[in-house]
PDB file of C-alpha atoms in Angstrom:
ATOM      1  CA  MET A   1      38.957  67.589  14.490  1.00  0.00           C
ATOM      2  CA  THR A   2      38.681  64.241  12.800  1.00  0.00           C
ATOM      3  CA  SER A   3      36.026  61.659  13.546  1.00  0.00           C
ATOM      4  CA  THR A   4      36.972  58.057  14.163  1.00  0.00           C
ATOM      5  CA  GLN A   5      34.787  55.246  12.905  1.00  0.00           C
ATOM      6  CA  HIS A   6      34.179  52.474  15.358  1.00  0.00           C
ATOM      7  CA  SER A   7      33.377  48.888  14.395  1.00  0.00           C
ATOM      8  CA  PRO A   8      30.047  47.681  15.679  1.00  0.00           C
ATOM      9  CA  PRO A   9      30.263  45.480  18.761  1.00  0.00           C
ATOM     10  CA  PRO A  10      30.210  41.747  18.127  1.00  0.00           C
ATOM     11  CA  PRO A  11      26.792  40.135  18.384  1.00  0.00           C
ATOM     12  CA  THR A  12      25.855  38.241  21.502  1.00  0.00           C
ATOM     13  CA  ILE A  13      24.338  34.787  21.674  1.00  0.00           C
ATOM     14  CA  ASP A  14      21.108  36.321  23.011  1.00  0.00           C
ATOM     15  CA  LEU A  15      20.871  38.577  19.949  1.00  0.00           C
ATOM     16  CA  LEU A  16      21.394  35.672  17.558  1.00  0.00           C
ATOM     17  CA  LEU A  17      18.792  33.579  19.363  1.00  0.00           C
ATOM     18  CA  ASN A  18      16.286  36.383  18.875  1.00  0.00           C
ATOM     19  CA  LEU A  19      17.076  36.667  15.153  1.00  0.00           C
ATOM     20  CA  ILE A  20      17.014  33.014  14.158  1.00  0.00           C
ATOM     21  CA  ASP A  21      13.262  32.881  13.577  1.00  0.00           C
ATOM     22  CA  THR A  22      13.010  35.795  11.144  1.00  0.00           C
ATOM     23  CA  ARG A  23      16.553  36.425   9.909  1.00  0.00           C
ATOM     24  CA  PRO A  24      18.360  33.094   9.493  1.00  0.00           C
ATOM     25  CA  GLN A  25      20.715  34.531   6.866  1.00  0.00           C
ATOM     26  CA  SER A  26      21.924  37.104   9.394  1.00  0.00           C
ATOM     27  CA  ILE A  27      22.775  34.215  11.682  1.00  0.00           C
ATOM     28  CA  LEU A  28      24.865  32.558   8.969  1.00  0.00           C
ATOM     29  CA  ASN A  29      26.653  35.849   8.211  1.00  0.00           C
ATOM     30  CA  SER A  30      27.408  36.435  11.892  1.00  0.00           C
ATOM     31  CA  LEU A  31      28.728  32.901  12.331  1.00  0.00           C
ATOM     32  CA  SER A  32      31.149  33.339   9.426  1.00  0.00           C
ATOM     33  CA  GLN A  33      32.674  36.318  11.271  1.00  0.00           C
ATOM     34  CA  HIS A  34      32.196  35.065  14.840  1.00  0.00           C
ATOM     35  CA  PRO A  35      32.386  31.242  14.700  1.00  0.00           C
ATOM     36  CA  GLN A  36      32.907  31.073  18.472  1.00  0.00           C
ATOM     37  CA  LEU A  37      29.196  31.793  18.888  1.00  0.00           C
ATOM     38  CA  ALA A  38      28.188  28.593  17.070  1.00  0.00           C
ATOM     39  CA  ALA A  39      28.344  26.462  20.216  1.00  0.00           C
ATOM     40  CA  ALA A  40      27.494  29.254  22.664  1.00  0.00           C
ATOM     41  CA  SER A  41      24.367  29.142  24.799  1.00  0.00           C
ATOM     42  CA  ASP A  42      22.376  31.525  26.950  1.00  0.00           C
ATOM     43  CA  ALA A  43      22.019  31.439  30.731  1.00  0.00           C
ATOM     44  CA  HIS A  44      19.732  28.422  30.490  1.00  0.00           C
ATOM     45  CA  GLY A  45      21.951  26.405  28.197  1.00  0.00           C
ATOM     46  CA  TYR A  46      19.731  27.151  25.196  1.00  0.00           C
ATOM     47  CA  SER A  47      21.899  27.145  22.070  1.00  0.00           C
ATOM     48  CA  LEU A  48      21.568  28.052  18.418  1.00  0.00           C
ATOM     49  CA  VAL A  49      21.177  24.353  17.647  1.00  0.00           C
ATOM     50  CA  HIS A  50      18.165  24.140  19.970  1.00  0.00           C
ATOM     51  CA  ALA A  51      16.709  27.308  18.419  1.00  0.00           C
ATOM     52  CA  ALA A  52      17.329  26.161  14.835  1.00  0.00           C
ATOM     53  CA  VAL A  53      15.468  22.929  15.576  1.00  0.00           C
ATOM     54  CA  SER A  54      12.609  24.724  17.317  1.00  0.00           C
ATOM     55  CA  TYR A  55      12.120  27.156  14.393  1.00  0.00           C
ATOM     56  CA  ASN A  56      12.755  24.518  11.722  1.00  0.00           C
ATOM     57  CA  GLN A  57      15.743  26.377  10.272  1.00  0.00           C
ATOM     58  CA  LEU A  58      17.410  23.412   8.572  1.00  0.00           C
ATOM     59  CA  GLU A  59      20.030  25.416   6.690  1.00  0.00           C
ATOM     60  CA  VAL A  60      21.258  27.039   9.892  1.00  0.00           C
ATOM     61  CA  LEU A  61      21.113  23.682  11.674  1.00  0.00           C
ATOM     62  CA  ARG A  62      23.159  21.938   8.977  1.00  0.00           C
ATOM     63  CA  GLU A  63      25.833  24.659   9.006  1.00  0.00           C
ATOM     64  CA  LEU A  64      26.087  24.646  12.796  1.00  0.00           C
ATOM     65  CA  VAL A  65      26.664  20.893  12.931  1.00  0.00           C
ATOM     66  CA  GLN A  66      28.551  20.164   9.727  1.00  0.00           C
ATOM     67  CA  LYS A  67      30.567  23.344   9.228  1.00  0.00           C
ATOM     68  CA  HIS A  68      31.115  24.533  12.795  1.00  0.00           C
ATOM     69  CA  ASN A  69      31.151  21.035  14.355  1.00  0.00           C
ATOM     70  CA  VAL A  70      28.623  21.839  17.054  1.00  0.00           C
ATOM     71  CA  ASP A  71      27.492  18.752  18.962  1.00  0.00           C
ATOM     72  CA  VAL A  72      24.073  17.749  17.623  1.00  0.00           C
ATOM     73  CA  ASN A  73      23.309  16.369  21.100  1.00  0.00           C
ATOM     74  CA  LEU A  74      24.303  19.571  22.933  1.00  0.00           C
ATOM     75  CA  ARG A  75      22.448  19.697  26.290  1.00  0.00           C
ATOM     76  CA  ASP A  76      20.679  22.617  27.949  1.00  0.00           C
ATOM     77  CA  GLU A  77      20.177  23.154  31.685  1.00  0.00           C
ATOM     78  CA  ASP A  78      17.526  20.411  31.765  1.00  0.00           C
ATOM     79  CA  ASP A  79      19.911  17.995  30.048  1.00  0.00           C
ATOM     80  CA  GLU A  80      17.755  18.108  26.940  1.00  0.00           C
ATOM     81  CA  SER A  81      19.267  17.794  23.483  1.00  0.00           C
ATOM     82  CA  PRO A  82      17.959  19.766  20.468  1.00  0.00           C
ATOM     83  CA  LEU A  83      15.728  16.808  19.554  1.00  0.00           C
ATOM     84  CA  PHE A  84      13.525  17.720  22.515  1.00  0.00           C
ATOM     85  CA  ALA A  85      12.813  21.080  20.802  1.00  0.00           C
ATOM     86  CA  ALA A  86      11.565  19.541  17.535  1.00  0.00           C
ATOM     87  CA  GLU A  87       8.050  20.635  16.633  1.00  0.00           C
ATOM     88  CA  ASN A  88       7.560  18.638  13.430  1.00  0.00           C
ATOM     89  CA  ALA A  89       8.570  15.213  12.224  1.00  0.00           C
ATOM     90  CA  GLY A  90      10.596  16.613   9.330  1.00  0.00           C
ATOM     91  CA  VAL A  91      13.166  18.343  11.497  1.00  0.00           C
ATOM     92  CA  ALA A  92      13.240  15.377  13.901  1.00  0.00           C
ATOM     93  CA  SER A  93      13.992  13.048  10.997  1.00  0.00           C
ATOM     94  CA  PHE A  94      16.622  15.475   9.681  1.00  0.00           C
ATOM     95  CA  LEU A  95      18.312  15.493  13.089  1.00  0.00           C
ATOM     96  CA  VAL A  96      18.388  11.717  13.401  1.00  0.00           C
ATOM     97  CA  GLN A  97      18.821  10.507   9.839  1.00  0.00           C
ATOM     98  CA  GLU A  98      21.135  13.159   8.389  1.00  0.00           C
ATOM     99  CA  LEU A  99      22.929  14.628  11.401  1.00  0.00           C
ATOM    100  CA  GLY A 100      23.060  11.511  13.579  1.00  0.00           C
ATOM    101  CA  ALA A 101      21.251  12.798  16.659  1.00  0.00           C
ATOM    102  CA  ASP A 102      20.850  10.313  19.508  1.00  0.00           C
ATOM    103  CA  TRP A 103      17.119   9.726  20.062  1.00  0.00           C
ATOM    104  CA  THR A 104      17.766   7.764  23.277  1.00  0.00           C
ATOM    105  CA  VAL A 105      19.059  10.812  25.220  1.00  0.00           C
ATOM    106  CA  ARG A 106      17.300  11.302  28.570  1.00  0.00           C
ATOM    107  CA  ASN A 107      16.768  14.590  30.376  1.00  0.00           C
ATOM    108  CA  THR A 108      17.058  15.313  34.099  1.00  0.00           C
ATOM    109  CA  GLU A 109      13.625  13.707  34.613  1.00  0.00           C
ATOM    110  CA  GLY A 110      14.842  10.516  33.000  1.00  0.00           C
ATOM    111  CA  LYS A 111      12.623  10.947  29.930  1.00  0.00           C
ATOM    112  CA  THR A 112      13.528  10.617  26.285  1.00  0.00           C
ATOM    113  CA  ALA A 113      12.262  13.139  23.750  1.00  0.00           C
ATOM    114  CA  GLU A 114       9.582  10.636  22.732  1.00  0.00           C
ATOM    115  CA  GLU A 115       8.369  10.237  26.314  1.00  0.00           C
ATOM    116  CA  LYS A 116       8.386  13.945  27.102  1.00  0.00           C
ATOM    117  CA  ILE A 117       6.692  15.040  23.869  1.00  0.00           C
ATOM    118  CA  GLY A 118       4.100  12.269  24.112  1.00  0.00           C
ATOM    119  CA  GLY A 119       3.316  13.222  27.702  1.00  0.00           C
ATOM    120  CA  GLU A 120       3.023  16.949  27.042  1.00  0.00           C
ATOM    121  CA  GLU A 121       1.610  17.074  23.512  1.00  0.00           C
ATOM    122  CA  GLY A 122      -0.265  13.788  23.358  1.00  0.00           C
ATOM    123  CA  GLU A 123       0.287  10.644  21.325  1.00  0.00           C
ATOM    124  CA  ALA A 124      -1.177  12.241  18.202  1.00  0.00           C
ATOM    125  CA  ASN A 125       1.835  14.570  17.988  1.00  0.00           C
ATOM    126  CA  GLU A 126       3.781  13.893  14.786  1.00  0.00           C
ATOM    127  CA  VAL A 127       7.207  14.091  16.458  1.00  0.00           C
ATOM    128  CA  TYR A 128       6.077  11.594  19.085  1.00  0.00           C
ATOM    129  CA  GLN A 129       4.758   9.290  16.367  1.00  0.00           C
ATOM    130  CA  TYR A 130       8.017   9.520  14.409  1.00  0.00           C
ATOM    131  CA  LEU A 131      10.176   8.763  17.459  1.00  0.00           C
ATOM    132  CA  ARG A 132       7.867   5.939  18.484  1.00  0.00           C
ATOM    133  CA  ARG A 133       8.146   4.307  15.054  1.00  0.00           C
ATOM    134  CA  LEU A 134      11.910   4.773  15.216  1.00  0.00           C
ATOM    135  CA  ARG A 135      12.127   3.028  18.577  1.00  0.00           C
ATOM    136  CA  ILE A 136       9.823   0.170  17.576  1.00  0.00           C
ATOM    137  CA  GLY A 137      11.695  -0.355  14.321  1.00  0.00           C
ATOM    138  CA  TYR A 138      15.034  -0.374  16.110  1.00  0.00           C
ATOM    139  CA  SER A 139      13.778  -2.774  18.791  1.00  0.00           C
ATOM    140  CA  GLY A 140      12.325  -5.093  16.164  1.00  0.00           C
ATOM    141  CA  ALA A 141      15.551  -5.187  14.181  1.00  0.00           C
ATOM    142  CA  ALA A 142      17.623  -5.839  17.302  1.00  0.00           C
ATOM    143  CA  ARG A 143      15.247  -8.618  18.409  1.00  0.00           C
ATOM    144  CA  ALA A 144      15.382 -10.242  14.979  1.00  0.00           C
ATOM    145  CA  ASP A 145      19.191 -10.253  15.132  1.00  0.00           C
ATOM    146  CA  LEU A 146      19.116 -11.900  18.562  1.00  0.00           C
ATOM    147  CA  GLU A 147      16.557 -14.517  17.542  1.00  0.00           C
ATOM    148  CA  ALA A 148      18.184 -15.401  14.220  1.00  0.00           C
ATOM    149  CA  PRO A 149      19.514 -18.994  14.340  1.00  0.00           C
ATOM    150  CA  GLU A 150      23.211 -19.464  14.006  1.00  0.00           C
ATOM    151  CA  LYS A 151      24.262 -20.708  10.604  1.00  0.00           C
ATOM    152  CA  GLU A 152      25.846 -24.116  10.627  1.00  0.00           C
ATOM    153  CA  GLU A 153      29.312 -24.170   9.196  1.00  0.00           C
ATOM    154  CA  VAL A 154      29.384 -26.184   5.992  1.00  0.00           C
ATOM    155  CA  HIS A 155      32.488 -28.226   5.220  1.00  0.00           C
ATOM    156  CA  PRO A 156      33.220 -29.628   1.766  1.00  0.00           C
ATOM    157  CA  PRO A 157      33.251 -33.436   1.493  1.00  0.00           C
ATOM    158  CA  PRO A 158      36.618 -35.220   1.479  1.00  0.00           C
ATOM    159  CA  PRO A 159      38.185 -35.815  -1.952  1.00  0.00           C
ATOM    160  CA  LEU A 160      37.565 -39.126  -3.678  1.00  0.00           C
ATOM    161  CA  PRO A 161      40.448 -41.517  -4.387  1.00  0.00           C
ATOM    162  CA  ASP A 162      42.070 -41.527  -7.812  1.00  0.00           C
ATOM    163  CA  GLY A 163      39.964 -43.248 -10.451  1.00  0.00           C
ATOM    164  CA  VAL A 164      36.676 -42.945  -8.499  1.00  0.00           C
ATOM    165  CA  LYS A 165      33.930 -40.694  -9.911  1.00  0.00           C
ATOM    166  CA  ILE A 166      30.381 -40.008  -8.705  1.00  0.00           C
ATOM    167  CA  ASN A 167      27.689 -38.772 -11.087  1.00  0.00           C
ATOM    168  CA  MET A 168      24.972 -36.681  -9.424  1.00  0.00           C
ATOM    169  CA  GLY A 169      21.454 -36.509 -10.859  1.00  0.00           C
ATOM    170  CA  THR A 170      17.798 -37.222 -10.262  1.00  0.00           C
ATOM    171  CA  MET A 171      16.000 -40.526 -10.641  1.00  0.00           C
ATOM    172  CA  GLU A 172      12.442 -41.677 -10.819  1.00  0.00           C
ATOM    173  CA  GLU A 173      11.173 -43.216  -7.590  1.00  0.00           C
ATOM    174  CA  ASP A 174      10.981 -46.727  -9.093  1.00  0.00           C
ATOM    175  CA  ALA A 175      14.508 -46.499 -10.474  1.00  0.00           C
ATOM    176  CA  ALA A 176      15.938 -45.194  -7.221  1.00  0.00           C
ATOM    177  CA  GLY A 177      15.114 -48.340  -5.331  1.00  0.00           C
ATOM    178  CA  THR A 178      15.257 -48.540  -1.582  1.00  0.00           C
ATOM    179  CA  ALA A 179      17.101 -46.146   0.718  1.00  0.00           C
ATOM    180  CA  PRO A 180      20.923 -46.330   0.916  1.00  0.00           C
ATOM    181  CA  ASP A 181      22.221 -49.087   3.160  1.00  0.00           C
ATOM    182  CA  PRO A 182      22.867 -47.553   6.619  1.00  0.00           C
ATOM    183  CA  GLU A 183      25.699 -50.011   7.163  1.00  0.00           C
ATOM    184  CA  VAL A 184      27.523 -48.674   4.088  1.00  0.00           C
ATOM    185  CA  ARG A 185      26.884 -45.093   5.218  1.00  0.00           C
ATOM    186  CA  ARG A 186      28.254 -45.928   8.669  1.00  0.00           C
ATOM    187  CA  ARG A 187      31.412 -47.439   7.237  1.00  0.00           C
ATOM    188  CA  ILE A 188      32.046 -44.451   4.972  1.00  0.00           C
ATOM    189  CA  GLU A 189      31.559 -42.041   7.872  1.00  0.00           C
ATOM    190  CA  GLU A 190      33.933 -44.051  10.039  1.00  0.00           C
ATOM    191  CA  LEU A 191      36.571 -43.914   7.336  1.00  0.00           C
ATOM    192  CA  ALA A 192      36.140 -40.169   6.837  1.00  0.00           C
ATOM    193  CA  ALA A 193      36.534 -39.585  10.580  1.00  0.00           C
ATOM    194  CA  ARG A 194      39.856 -41.408  10.785  1.00  0.00           C
ATOM    195  CA  ASP A 195      42.981 -39.355  11.317  1.00  0.00           C
ATOM    196  CA  ASP A 196      44.716 -41.253   8.504  1.00  0.00           C
ATOM    197  CA  PHE A 197      41.853 -40.733   6.008  1.00  0.00           C
ATOM    198  CA  GLN A 198      44.001 -38.534   3.737  1.00  0.00           C
ATOM    199  CA  THR A 199      46.961 -40.888   3.888  1.00  0.00           C
ATOM    200  CA  GLU A 200      47.673 -43.616   1.340  1.00  0.00           C
ATOM    201  CA  GLU A 201      46.379 -46.270   3.744  1.00  0.00           C
ATOM    202  CA  GLY A 202      43.121 -44.385   4.382  1.00  0.00           C
ATOM    203  CA  GLN A 203      42.526 -43.823   0.672  1.00  0.00           C
ATOM    204  CA  ARG A 204      43.227 -47.497  -0.016  1.00  0.00           C
ATOM    205  CA  LYS A 205      40.550 -48.553   2.472  1.00  0.00           C
ATOM    206  CA  LEU A 206      38.106 -46.124   0.882  1.00  0.00           C
ATOM    207  CA  ARG A 207      38.822 -47.541  -2.581  1.00  0.00           C
ATOM    208  CA  GLU A 208      38.230 -51.037  -1.261  1.00  0.00           C
ATOM    209  CA  LEU A 209      34.897 -50.007   0.252  1.00  0.00           C
ATOM    210  CA  VAL A 210      33.765 -48.247  -2.936  1.00  0.00           C
ATOM    211  CA  THR A 211      34.754 -51.245  -5.021  1.00  0.00           C
ATOM    212  CA  GLU A 212      32.849 -53.522  -2.679  1.00  0.00           C
ATOM    213  CA  VAL A 213      29.717 -51.393  -2.932  1.00  0.00           C
ATOM    214  CA  VAL A 214      29.839 -50.924  -6.719  1.00  0.00           C
ATOM    215  CA  THR A 215      30.490 -54.582  -7.522  1.00  0.00           C
ATOM    216  CA  GLY A 216      27.995 -55.873  -4.992  1.00  0.00           C
ATOM    217  CA  ILE A 217      30.609 -57.719  -2.952  1.00  0.00           C
ATOM    218  CA  GLY A 218      29.414 -57.967   0.610  1.00  0.00           C
ATOM    219  CA  SER A 219      25.716 -57.782  -0.270  1.00  0.00           C
ATOM    220  CA  GLU A 220      25.247 -61.275   1.068  1.00  0.00           C
ATOM    221  CA  GLN A 221      26.573 -60.193   4.441  1.00  0.00           C
ATOM    222  CA  THR A 222      24.245 -57.204   4.619  1.00  0.00           C
ATOM    223  CA  GLY A 223      21.282 -59.105   3.230  1.00  0.00           C
ATOM    224  CA  ARG A 224      20.617 -56.354   0.653  1.00  0.00           C
ATOM    225  CA  SER A 225      21.797 -55.398  -2.792  1.00  0.00           C
ATOM    226  CA  VAL A 226      23.755 -52.188  -2.590  1.00  0.00           C
ATOM    227  CA  ARG A 227      24.707 -52.220  -6.246  1.00  0.00           C
ATOM    228  CA  ARG A 228      21.368 -50.955  -7.629  1.00  0.00           C
ATOM    229  CA  ARG A 229      21.114 -48.090  -5.128  1.00  0.00           C
ATOM    230  CA  LEU A 230      24.579 -46.699  -5.679  1.00  0.00           C
ATOM    231  CA  ASP A 231      25.113 -47.489  -9.340  1.00  0.00           C
TER     232      ASP A 231
END
């Protein structure tokens, strides 16, 4: 009579949940052979992701999410994601910063992880403090974006006519003279606003105005010398 060897039965999700605290490597070995258990949960919706967070098993947590594509926001029967099970700020930060967990998830009571942990464990709890700082930082950044003034669009000035050149620089107050003649400024702006400014006729009128300003022609009409200011 020959004996027949039987393969051991596949592990159950309840068995793996009981092993995750003390034998995380066994969990990883079992998942390599039975990957369907990665996203499984017990009768209460408690999953290996929840357990890995609760017991701070980051290696198991990373493999579940990144290798087996388990949802990092997987919900249990109370609609709570694994973030609700975090017991230290390190694993909470790992969930949010590295694995992209949603810290705004609300459970069946309408509470976020921050609100639930703060209410049950007190505001001194490190996970509560981490989530609170996260929320305040996010709110502050969003508010700054909303309050930031719109940047005015800057357009380059129109090109000067052929043969006209402007030298930019600084001058002493005495050498600068009085402020530019507003009448000249108004006339230049009117020319620049014309539809035919870029045409030959528009450029001719601009050349005439520049010549008038540079040579001082028209200063009698304005009652001021524009030559010294714009020279």
